[in-house]
PDB file of C-alpha atoms in Angstrom:
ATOM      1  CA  UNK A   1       0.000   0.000   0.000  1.00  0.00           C
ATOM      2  CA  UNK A   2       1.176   3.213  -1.193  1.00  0.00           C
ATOM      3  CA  UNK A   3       2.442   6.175   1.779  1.00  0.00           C
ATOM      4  CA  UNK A   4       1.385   9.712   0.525  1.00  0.00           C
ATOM      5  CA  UNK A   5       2.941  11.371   3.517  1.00  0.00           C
ATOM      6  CA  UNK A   6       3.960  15.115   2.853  1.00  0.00           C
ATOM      7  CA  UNK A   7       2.194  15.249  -0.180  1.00  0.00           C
ATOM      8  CA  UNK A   8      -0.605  17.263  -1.474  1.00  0.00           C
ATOM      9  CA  UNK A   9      -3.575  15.622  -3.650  1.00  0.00           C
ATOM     10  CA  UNK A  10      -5.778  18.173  -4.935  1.00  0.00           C
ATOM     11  CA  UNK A  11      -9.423  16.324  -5.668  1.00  0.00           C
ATOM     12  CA  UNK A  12     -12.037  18.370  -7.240  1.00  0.00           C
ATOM     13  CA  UNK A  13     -15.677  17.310  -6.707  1.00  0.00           C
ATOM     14  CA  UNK A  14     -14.745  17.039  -3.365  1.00  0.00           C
ATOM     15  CA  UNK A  15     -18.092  17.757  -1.563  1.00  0.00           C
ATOM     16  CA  UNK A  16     -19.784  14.016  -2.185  1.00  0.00           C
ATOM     17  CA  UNK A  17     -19.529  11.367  -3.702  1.00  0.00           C
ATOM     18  CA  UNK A  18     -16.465   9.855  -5.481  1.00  0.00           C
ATOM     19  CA  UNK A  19     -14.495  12.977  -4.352  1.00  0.00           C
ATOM     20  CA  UNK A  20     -14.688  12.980  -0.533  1.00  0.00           C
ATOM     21  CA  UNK A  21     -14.455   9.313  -1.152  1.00  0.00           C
ATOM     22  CA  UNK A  22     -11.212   9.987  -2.763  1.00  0.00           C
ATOM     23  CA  UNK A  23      -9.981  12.395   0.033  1.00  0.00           C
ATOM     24  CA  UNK A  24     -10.949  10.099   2.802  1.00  0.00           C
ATOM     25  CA  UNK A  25      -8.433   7.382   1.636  1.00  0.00           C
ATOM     26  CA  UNK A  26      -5.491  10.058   0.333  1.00  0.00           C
ATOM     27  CA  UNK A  27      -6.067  11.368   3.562  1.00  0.00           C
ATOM     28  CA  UNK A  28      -5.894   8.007   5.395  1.00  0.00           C
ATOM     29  CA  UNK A  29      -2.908   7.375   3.797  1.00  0.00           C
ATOM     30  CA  UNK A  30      -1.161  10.440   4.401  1.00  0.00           C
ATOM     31  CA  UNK A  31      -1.404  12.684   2.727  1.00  0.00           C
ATOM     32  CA  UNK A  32      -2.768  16.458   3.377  1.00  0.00           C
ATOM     33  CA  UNK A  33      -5.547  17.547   0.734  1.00  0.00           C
ATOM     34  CA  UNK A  34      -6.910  20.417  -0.957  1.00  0.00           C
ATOM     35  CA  UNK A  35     -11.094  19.840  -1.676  1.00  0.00           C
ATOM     36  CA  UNK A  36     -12.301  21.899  -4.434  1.00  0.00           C
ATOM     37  CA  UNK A  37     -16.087  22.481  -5.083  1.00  0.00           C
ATOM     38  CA  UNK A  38     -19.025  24.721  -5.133  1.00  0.00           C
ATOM     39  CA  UNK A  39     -20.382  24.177  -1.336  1.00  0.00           C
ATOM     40  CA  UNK A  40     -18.258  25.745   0.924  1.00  0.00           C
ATOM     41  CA  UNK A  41     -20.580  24.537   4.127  1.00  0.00           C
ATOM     42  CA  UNK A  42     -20.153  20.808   2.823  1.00  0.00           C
ATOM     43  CA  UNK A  43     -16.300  21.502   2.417  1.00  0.00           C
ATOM     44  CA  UNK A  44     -15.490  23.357   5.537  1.00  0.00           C
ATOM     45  CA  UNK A  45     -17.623  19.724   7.056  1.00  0.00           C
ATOM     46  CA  UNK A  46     -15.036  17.237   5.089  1.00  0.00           C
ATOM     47  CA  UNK A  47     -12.047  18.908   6.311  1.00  0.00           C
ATOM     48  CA  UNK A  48     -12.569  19.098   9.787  1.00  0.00           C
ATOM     49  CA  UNK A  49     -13.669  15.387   9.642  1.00  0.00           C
ATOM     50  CA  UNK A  50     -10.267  14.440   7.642  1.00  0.00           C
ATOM     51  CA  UNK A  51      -8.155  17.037  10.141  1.00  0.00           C
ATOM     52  CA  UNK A  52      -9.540  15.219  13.183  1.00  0.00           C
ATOM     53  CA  UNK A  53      -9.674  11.830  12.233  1.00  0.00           C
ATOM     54  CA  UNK A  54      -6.481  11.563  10.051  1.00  0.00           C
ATOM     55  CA  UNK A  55      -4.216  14.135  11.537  1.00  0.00           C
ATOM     56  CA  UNK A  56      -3.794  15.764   7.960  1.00  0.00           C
ATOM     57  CA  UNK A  57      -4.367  19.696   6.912  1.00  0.00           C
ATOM     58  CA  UNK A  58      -7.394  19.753   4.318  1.00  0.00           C
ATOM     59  CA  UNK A  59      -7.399  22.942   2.869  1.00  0.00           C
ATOM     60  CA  UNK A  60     -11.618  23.572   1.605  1.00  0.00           C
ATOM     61  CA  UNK A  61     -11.743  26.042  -1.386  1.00  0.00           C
ATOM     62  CA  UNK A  62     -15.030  26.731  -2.786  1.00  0.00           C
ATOM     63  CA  UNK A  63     -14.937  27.822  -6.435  1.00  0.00           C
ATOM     64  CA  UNK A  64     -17.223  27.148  -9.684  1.00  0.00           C
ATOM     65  CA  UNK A  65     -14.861  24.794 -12.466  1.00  0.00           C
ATOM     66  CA  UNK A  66     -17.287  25.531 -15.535  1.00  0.00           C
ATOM     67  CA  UNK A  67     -16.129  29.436 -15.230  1.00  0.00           C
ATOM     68  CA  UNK A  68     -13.495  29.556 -17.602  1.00  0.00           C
ATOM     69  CA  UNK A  69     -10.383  31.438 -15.190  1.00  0.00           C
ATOM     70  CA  UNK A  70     -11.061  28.606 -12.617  1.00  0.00           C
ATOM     71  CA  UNK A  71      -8.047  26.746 -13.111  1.00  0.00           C
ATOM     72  CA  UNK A  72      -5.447  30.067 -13.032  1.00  0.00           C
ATOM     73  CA  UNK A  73      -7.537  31.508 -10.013  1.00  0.00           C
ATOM     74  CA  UNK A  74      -7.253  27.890  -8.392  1.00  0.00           C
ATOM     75  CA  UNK A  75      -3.154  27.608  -9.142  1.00  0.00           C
ATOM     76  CA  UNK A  76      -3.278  31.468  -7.954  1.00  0.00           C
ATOM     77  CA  UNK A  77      -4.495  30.841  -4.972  1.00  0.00           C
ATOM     78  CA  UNK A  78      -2.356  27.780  -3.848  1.00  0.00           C
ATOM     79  CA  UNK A  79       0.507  29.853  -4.646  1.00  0.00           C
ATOM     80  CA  UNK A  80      -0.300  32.029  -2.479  1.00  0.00           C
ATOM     81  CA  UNK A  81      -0.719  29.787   0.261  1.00  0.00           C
ATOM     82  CA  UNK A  82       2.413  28.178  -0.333  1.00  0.00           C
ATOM     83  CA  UNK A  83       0.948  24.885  -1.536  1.00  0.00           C
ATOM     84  CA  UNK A  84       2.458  22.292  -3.998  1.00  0.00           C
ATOM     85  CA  UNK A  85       0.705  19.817  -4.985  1.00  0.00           C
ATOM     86  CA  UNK A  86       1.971  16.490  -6.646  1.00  0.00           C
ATOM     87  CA  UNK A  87      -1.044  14.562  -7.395  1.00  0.00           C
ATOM     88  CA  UNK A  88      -4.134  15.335  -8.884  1.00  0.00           C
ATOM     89  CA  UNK A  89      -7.800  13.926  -8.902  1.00  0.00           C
ATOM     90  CA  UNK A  90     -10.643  15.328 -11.477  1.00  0.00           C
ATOM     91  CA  UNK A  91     -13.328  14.256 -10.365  1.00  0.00           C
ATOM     92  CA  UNK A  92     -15.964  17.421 -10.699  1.00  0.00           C
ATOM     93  CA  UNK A  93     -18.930  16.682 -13.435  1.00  0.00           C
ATOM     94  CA  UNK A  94     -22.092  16.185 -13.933  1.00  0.00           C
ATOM     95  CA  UNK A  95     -24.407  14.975 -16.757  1.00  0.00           C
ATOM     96  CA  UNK A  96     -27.969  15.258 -18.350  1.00  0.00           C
ATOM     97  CA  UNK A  97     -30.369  12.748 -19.790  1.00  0.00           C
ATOM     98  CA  UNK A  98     -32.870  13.218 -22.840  1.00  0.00           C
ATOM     99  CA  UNK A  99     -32.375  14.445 -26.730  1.00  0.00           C
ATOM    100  CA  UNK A 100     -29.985  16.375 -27.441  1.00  0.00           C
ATOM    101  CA  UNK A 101     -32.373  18.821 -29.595  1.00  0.00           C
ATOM    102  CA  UNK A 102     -34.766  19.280 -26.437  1.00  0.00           C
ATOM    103  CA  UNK A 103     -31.517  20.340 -24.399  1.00  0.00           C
ATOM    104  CA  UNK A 104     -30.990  23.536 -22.722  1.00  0.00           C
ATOM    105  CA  UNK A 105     -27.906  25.258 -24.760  1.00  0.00           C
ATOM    106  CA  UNK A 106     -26.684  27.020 -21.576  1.00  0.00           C
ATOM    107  CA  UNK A 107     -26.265  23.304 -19.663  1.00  0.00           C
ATOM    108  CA  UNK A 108     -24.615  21.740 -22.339  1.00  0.00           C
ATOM    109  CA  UNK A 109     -21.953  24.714 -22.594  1.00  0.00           C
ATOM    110  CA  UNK A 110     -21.941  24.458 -18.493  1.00  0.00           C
ATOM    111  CA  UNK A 111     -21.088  20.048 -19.535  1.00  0.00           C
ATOM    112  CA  UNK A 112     -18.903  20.569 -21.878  1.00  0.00           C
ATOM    113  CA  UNK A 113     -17.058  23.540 -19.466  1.00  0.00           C
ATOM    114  CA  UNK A 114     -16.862  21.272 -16.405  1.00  0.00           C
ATOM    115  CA  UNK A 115     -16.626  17.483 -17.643  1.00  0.00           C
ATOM    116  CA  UNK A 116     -14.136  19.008 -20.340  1.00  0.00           C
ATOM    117  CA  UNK A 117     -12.560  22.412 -20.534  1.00  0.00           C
ATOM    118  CA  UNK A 118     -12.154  22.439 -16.448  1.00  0.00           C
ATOM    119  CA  UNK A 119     -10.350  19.141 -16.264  1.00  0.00           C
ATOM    120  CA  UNK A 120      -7.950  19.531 -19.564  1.00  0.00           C
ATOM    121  CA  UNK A 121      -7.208  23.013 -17.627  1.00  0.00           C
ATOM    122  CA  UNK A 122      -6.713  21.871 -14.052  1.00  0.00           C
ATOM    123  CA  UNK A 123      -4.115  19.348 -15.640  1.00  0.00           C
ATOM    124  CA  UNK A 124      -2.158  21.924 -17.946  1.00  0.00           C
ATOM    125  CA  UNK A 125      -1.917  24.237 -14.635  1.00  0.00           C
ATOM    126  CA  UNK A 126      -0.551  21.041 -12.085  1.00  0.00           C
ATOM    127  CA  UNK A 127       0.891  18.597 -14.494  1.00  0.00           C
ATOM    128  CA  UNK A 128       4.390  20.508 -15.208  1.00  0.00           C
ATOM    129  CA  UNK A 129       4.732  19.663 -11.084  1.00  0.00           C
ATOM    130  CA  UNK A 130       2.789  16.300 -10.139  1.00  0.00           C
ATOM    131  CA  UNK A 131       5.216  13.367  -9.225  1.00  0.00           C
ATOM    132  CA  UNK A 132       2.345  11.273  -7.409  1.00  0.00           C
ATOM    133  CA  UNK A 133      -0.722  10.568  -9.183  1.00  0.00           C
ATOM    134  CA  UNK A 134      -3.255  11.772 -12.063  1.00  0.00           C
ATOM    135  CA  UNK A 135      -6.772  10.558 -11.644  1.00  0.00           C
ATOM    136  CA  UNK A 136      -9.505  11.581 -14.089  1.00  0.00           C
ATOM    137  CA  UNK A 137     -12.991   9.898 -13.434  1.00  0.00           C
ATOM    138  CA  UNK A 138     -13.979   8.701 -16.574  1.00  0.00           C
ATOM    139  CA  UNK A 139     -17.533   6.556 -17.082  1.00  0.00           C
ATOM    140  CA  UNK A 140     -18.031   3.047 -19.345  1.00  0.00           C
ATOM    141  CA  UNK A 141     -20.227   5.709 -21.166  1.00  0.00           C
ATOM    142  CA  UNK A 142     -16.981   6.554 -22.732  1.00  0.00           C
ATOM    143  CA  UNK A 143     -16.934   3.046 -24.573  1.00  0.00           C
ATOM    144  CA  UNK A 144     -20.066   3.652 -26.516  1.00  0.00           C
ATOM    145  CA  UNK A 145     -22.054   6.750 -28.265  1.00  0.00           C
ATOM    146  CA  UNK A 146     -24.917   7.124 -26.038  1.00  0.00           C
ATOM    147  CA  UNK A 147     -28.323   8.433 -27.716  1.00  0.00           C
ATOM    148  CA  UNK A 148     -29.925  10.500 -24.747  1.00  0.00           C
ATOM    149  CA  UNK A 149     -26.667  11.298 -23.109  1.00  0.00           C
ATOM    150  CA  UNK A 150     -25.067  12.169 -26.170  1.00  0.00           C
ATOM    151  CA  UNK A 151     -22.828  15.495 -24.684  1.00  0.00           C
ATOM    152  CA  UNK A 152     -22.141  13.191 -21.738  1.00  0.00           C
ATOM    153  CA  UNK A 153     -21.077  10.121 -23.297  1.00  0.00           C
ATOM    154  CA  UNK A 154     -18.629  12.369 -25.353  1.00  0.00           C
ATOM    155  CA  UNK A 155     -17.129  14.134 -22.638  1.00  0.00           C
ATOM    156  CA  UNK A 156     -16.407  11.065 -21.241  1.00  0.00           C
ATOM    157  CA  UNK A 157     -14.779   9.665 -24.197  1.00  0.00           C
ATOM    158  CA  UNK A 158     -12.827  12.676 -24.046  1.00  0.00           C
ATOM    159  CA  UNK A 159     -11.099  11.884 -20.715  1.00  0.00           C
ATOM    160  CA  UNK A 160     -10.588   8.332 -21.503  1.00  0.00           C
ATOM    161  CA  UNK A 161      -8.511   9.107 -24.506  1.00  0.00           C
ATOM    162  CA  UNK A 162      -6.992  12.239 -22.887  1.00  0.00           C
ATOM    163  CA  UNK A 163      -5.855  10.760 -20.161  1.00  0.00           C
ATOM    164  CA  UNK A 164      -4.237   7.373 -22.009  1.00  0.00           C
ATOM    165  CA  UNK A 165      -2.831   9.492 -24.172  1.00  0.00           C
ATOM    166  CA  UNK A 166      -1.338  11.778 -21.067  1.00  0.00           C
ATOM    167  CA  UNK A 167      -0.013   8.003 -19.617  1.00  0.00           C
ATOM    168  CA  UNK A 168       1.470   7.624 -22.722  1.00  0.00           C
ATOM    169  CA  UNK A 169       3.133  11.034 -22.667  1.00  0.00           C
ATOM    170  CA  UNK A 170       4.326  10.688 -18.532  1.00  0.00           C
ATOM    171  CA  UNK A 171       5.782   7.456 -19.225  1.00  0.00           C
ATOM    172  CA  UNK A 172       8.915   6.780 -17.216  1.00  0.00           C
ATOM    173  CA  UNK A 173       8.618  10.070 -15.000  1.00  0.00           C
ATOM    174  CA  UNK A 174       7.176   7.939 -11.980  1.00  0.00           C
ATOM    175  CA  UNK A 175       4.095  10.127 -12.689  1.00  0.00           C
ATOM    176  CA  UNK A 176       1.319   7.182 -12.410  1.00  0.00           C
ATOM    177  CA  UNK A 177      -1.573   8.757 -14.457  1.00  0.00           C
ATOM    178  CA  UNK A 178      -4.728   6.641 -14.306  1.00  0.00           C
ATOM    179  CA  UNK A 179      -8.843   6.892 -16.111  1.00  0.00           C
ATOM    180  CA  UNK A 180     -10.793   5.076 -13.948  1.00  0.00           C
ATOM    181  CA  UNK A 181     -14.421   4.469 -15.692  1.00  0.00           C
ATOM    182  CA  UNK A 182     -17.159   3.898 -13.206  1.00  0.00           C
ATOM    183  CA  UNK A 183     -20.626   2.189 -13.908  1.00  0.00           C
ATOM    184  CA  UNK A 184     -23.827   3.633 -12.078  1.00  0.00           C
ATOM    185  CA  UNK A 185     -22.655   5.017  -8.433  1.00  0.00           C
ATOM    186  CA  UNK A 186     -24.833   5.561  -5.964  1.00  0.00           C
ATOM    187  CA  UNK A 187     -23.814   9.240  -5.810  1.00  0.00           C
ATOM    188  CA  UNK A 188     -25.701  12.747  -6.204  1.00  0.00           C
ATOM    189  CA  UNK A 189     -24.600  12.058  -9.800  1.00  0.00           C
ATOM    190  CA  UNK A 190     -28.215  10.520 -11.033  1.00  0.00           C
ATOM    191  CA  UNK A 191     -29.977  13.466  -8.791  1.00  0.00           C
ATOM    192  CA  UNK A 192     -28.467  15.604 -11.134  1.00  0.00           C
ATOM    193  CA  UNK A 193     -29.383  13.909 -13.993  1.00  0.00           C
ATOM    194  CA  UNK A 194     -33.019  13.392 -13.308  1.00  0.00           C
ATOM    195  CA  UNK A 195     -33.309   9.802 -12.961  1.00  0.00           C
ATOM    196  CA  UNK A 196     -31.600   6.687 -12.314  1.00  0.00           C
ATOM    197  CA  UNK A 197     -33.310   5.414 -15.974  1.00  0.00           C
ATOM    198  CA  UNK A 198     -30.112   6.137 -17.063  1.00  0.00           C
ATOM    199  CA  UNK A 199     -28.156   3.687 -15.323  1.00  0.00           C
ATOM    200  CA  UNK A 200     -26.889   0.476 -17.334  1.00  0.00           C
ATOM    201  CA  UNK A 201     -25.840  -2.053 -14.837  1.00  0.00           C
ATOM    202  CA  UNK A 202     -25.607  -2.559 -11.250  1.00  0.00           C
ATOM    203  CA  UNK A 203     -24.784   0.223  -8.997  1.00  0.00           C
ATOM    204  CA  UNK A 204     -21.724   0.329  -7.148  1.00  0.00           C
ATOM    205  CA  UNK A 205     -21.101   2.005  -4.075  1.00  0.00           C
ATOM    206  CA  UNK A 206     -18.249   5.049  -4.030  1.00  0.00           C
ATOM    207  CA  UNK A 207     -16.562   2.913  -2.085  1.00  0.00           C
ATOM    208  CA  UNK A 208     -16.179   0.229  -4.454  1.00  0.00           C
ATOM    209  CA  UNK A 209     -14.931   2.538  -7.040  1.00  0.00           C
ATOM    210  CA  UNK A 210     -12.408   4.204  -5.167  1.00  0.00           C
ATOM    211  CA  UNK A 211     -10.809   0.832  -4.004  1.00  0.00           C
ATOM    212  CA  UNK A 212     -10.559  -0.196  -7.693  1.00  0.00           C
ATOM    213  CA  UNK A 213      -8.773   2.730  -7.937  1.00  0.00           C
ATOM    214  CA  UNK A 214      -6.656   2.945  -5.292  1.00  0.00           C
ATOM    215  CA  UNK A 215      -5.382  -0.491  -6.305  1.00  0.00           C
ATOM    216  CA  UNK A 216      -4.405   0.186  -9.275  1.00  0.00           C
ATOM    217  CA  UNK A 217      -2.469   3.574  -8.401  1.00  0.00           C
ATOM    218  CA  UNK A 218      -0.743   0.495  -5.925  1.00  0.00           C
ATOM    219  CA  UNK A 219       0.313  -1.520  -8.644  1.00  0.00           C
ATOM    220  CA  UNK A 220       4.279  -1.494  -9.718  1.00  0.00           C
ATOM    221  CA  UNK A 221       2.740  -0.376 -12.854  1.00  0.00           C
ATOM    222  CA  UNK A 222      -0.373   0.871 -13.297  1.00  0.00           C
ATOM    223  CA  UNK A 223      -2.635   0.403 -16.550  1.00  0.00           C
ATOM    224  CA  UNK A 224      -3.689   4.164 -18.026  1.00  0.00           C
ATOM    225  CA  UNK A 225      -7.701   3.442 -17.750  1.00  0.00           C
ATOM    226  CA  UNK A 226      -9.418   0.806 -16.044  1.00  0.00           C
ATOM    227  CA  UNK A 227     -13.489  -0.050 -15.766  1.00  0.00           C
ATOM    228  CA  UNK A 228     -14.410  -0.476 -12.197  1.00  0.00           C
ATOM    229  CA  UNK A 229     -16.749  -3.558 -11.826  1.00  0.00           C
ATOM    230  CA  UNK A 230     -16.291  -6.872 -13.425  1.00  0.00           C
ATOM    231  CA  UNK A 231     -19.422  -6.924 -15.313  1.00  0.00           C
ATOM    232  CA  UNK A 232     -19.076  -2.891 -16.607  1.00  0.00           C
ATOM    233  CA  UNK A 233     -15.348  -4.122 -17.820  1.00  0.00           C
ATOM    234  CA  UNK A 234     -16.703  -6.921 -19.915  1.00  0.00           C
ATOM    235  CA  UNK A 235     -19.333  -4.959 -21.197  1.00  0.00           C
ATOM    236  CA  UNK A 236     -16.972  -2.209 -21.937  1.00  0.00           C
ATOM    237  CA  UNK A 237     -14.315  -4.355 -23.335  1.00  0.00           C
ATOM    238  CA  UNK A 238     -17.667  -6.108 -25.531  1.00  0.00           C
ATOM    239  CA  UNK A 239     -18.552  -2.364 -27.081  1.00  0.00           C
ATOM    240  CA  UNK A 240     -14.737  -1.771 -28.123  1.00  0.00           C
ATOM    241  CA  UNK A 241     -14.852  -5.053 -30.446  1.00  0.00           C
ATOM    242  CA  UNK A 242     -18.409  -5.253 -31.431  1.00  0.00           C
ATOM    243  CA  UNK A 243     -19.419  -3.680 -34.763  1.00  0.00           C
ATOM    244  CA  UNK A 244     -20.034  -0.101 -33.921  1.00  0.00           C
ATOM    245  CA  UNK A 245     -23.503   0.159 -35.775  1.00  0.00           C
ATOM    246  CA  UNK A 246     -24.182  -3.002 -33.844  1.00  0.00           C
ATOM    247  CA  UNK A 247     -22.595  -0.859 -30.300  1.00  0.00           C
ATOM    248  CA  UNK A 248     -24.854   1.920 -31.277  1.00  0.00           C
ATOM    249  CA  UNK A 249     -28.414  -0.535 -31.594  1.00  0.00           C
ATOM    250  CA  UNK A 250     -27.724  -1.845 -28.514  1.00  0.00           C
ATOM    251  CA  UNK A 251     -26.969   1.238 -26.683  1.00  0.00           C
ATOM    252  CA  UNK A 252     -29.918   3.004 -27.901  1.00  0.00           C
ATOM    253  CA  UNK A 253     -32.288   0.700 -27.136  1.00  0.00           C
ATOM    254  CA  UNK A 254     -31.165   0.932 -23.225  1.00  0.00           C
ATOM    255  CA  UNK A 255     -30.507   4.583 -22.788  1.00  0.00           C
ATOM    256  CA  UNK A 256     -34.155   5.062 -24.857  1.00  0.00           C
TER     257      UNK A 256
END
């Protein structure tokens, strides 16, 4: 099991979820952690939880990632406080269910800002200095289009390749740079999306995701994406070798 002892993981989406599930065990291990999100009550709640149960300084910052100076202001502000961090988790995003034509054009901008432009940014303002770890939270609906989730499904797709690509590019630095894709989570994720309809295959907990996680950052060498869940990484690895109009059918017909 990996020590992150004097080390700084900043995790964005920090305020439920995957990303206080992600500072819990950084923090657990070690390390000292900056929580980025848009509740300051719920991250001023984390941190004194992590402080007093884990002896570690977590540092709450409260900002909006979809504006598009987020990711200067956030570096700006850490420098400031004297704070280097060396690994990095993007977690922060969101996504919407129904046709794309009925969608509100100000939401899928606010998508495309948070689940994309936030997270390429975060990592072009850190990267330069991380020697720990890159986590970016993926989803299996990066595997396949998905009608009804089509600006999700493509963000998502977005990270995955981003980030192997990025593992690709890090290789040999020690930098361990992973995309971990969960299935349905029983997060605030499907709140925000209006109903759990959109979940294809059994829910995990946060828990379960973050473990998967966790042991492959623990591995001598760590794989640049993996699926957490056995059955959403055979289903995942089915949609990258089926035909794609054949991918498409069959994705359709479950997101419909």
């Amino acid at each position: 099991m990996r020590s992150y002892r004097g080390t700084h993981v900043l995790i964005t989406g920090a305020s439920s979820g995957l990303g206080a599930e992600f500072a819990t065990r950084f923090a657990a291990r070690g390390a000292d952690v900056v929580l980025v999100a848009r509740r300051a009550d719920r991250l001023a709640e984390l941190a004194a939880g992590l402080e007093r149960e884990h002896g570690v300084t977590a540092v709450p910052i409260a900002l909006d990632l979809s504006h598009p100076d987020a990711p200067a202001k956030l570096r700006a502000q850490l420098d400031e406080r004297g704070i280097r961090v060396q690994s990095l988790v993007n977690n922060a995003g969101f996504g919407a269910k129904g046709p794309f034509a009925d969608a509100d054009p100000d939401r899928i901008q606010e998508m495309i800002a948070l689940n994309v432009s936030s997270l390429v940014g975060l990592t072009r303002q850190f990267l330069p200095g991380l020697t720990g770890v890159l986590v970016n939270v993926a989803s299996t609906a990066a595997y396949q289009p998905c009608p009804q989730m089509a600006v999700y499904g493509a963000t998502k797709a977005f990270v995955l390749s981003f980030t192997e690509a990025l593992a690709a590019e890090t290789r040999g630095s020690g930098l361990r740079v992973v995309a971990v894709s969960p299935g349905p989570t029983s997060t605030e994720f499907f709140d925000v999306v209006g109903t759990r309809d959109a979940a294809v295959g059994r829910f995990q907990t946060a828990g379960q995701v973050v473990s998967r996680t966790m042991r492959e950052l623990d591995r001598a060498r760590p794989r640049p994406s993996v699926v957490s869940g056995r059955m959403n990484a055979l289903s995942a690895a089915m949609a990258t070798i089926a035909p794609r109009r054949f991918t498409l059918a069959v994705s359709a017909r479950v997101l419909r």
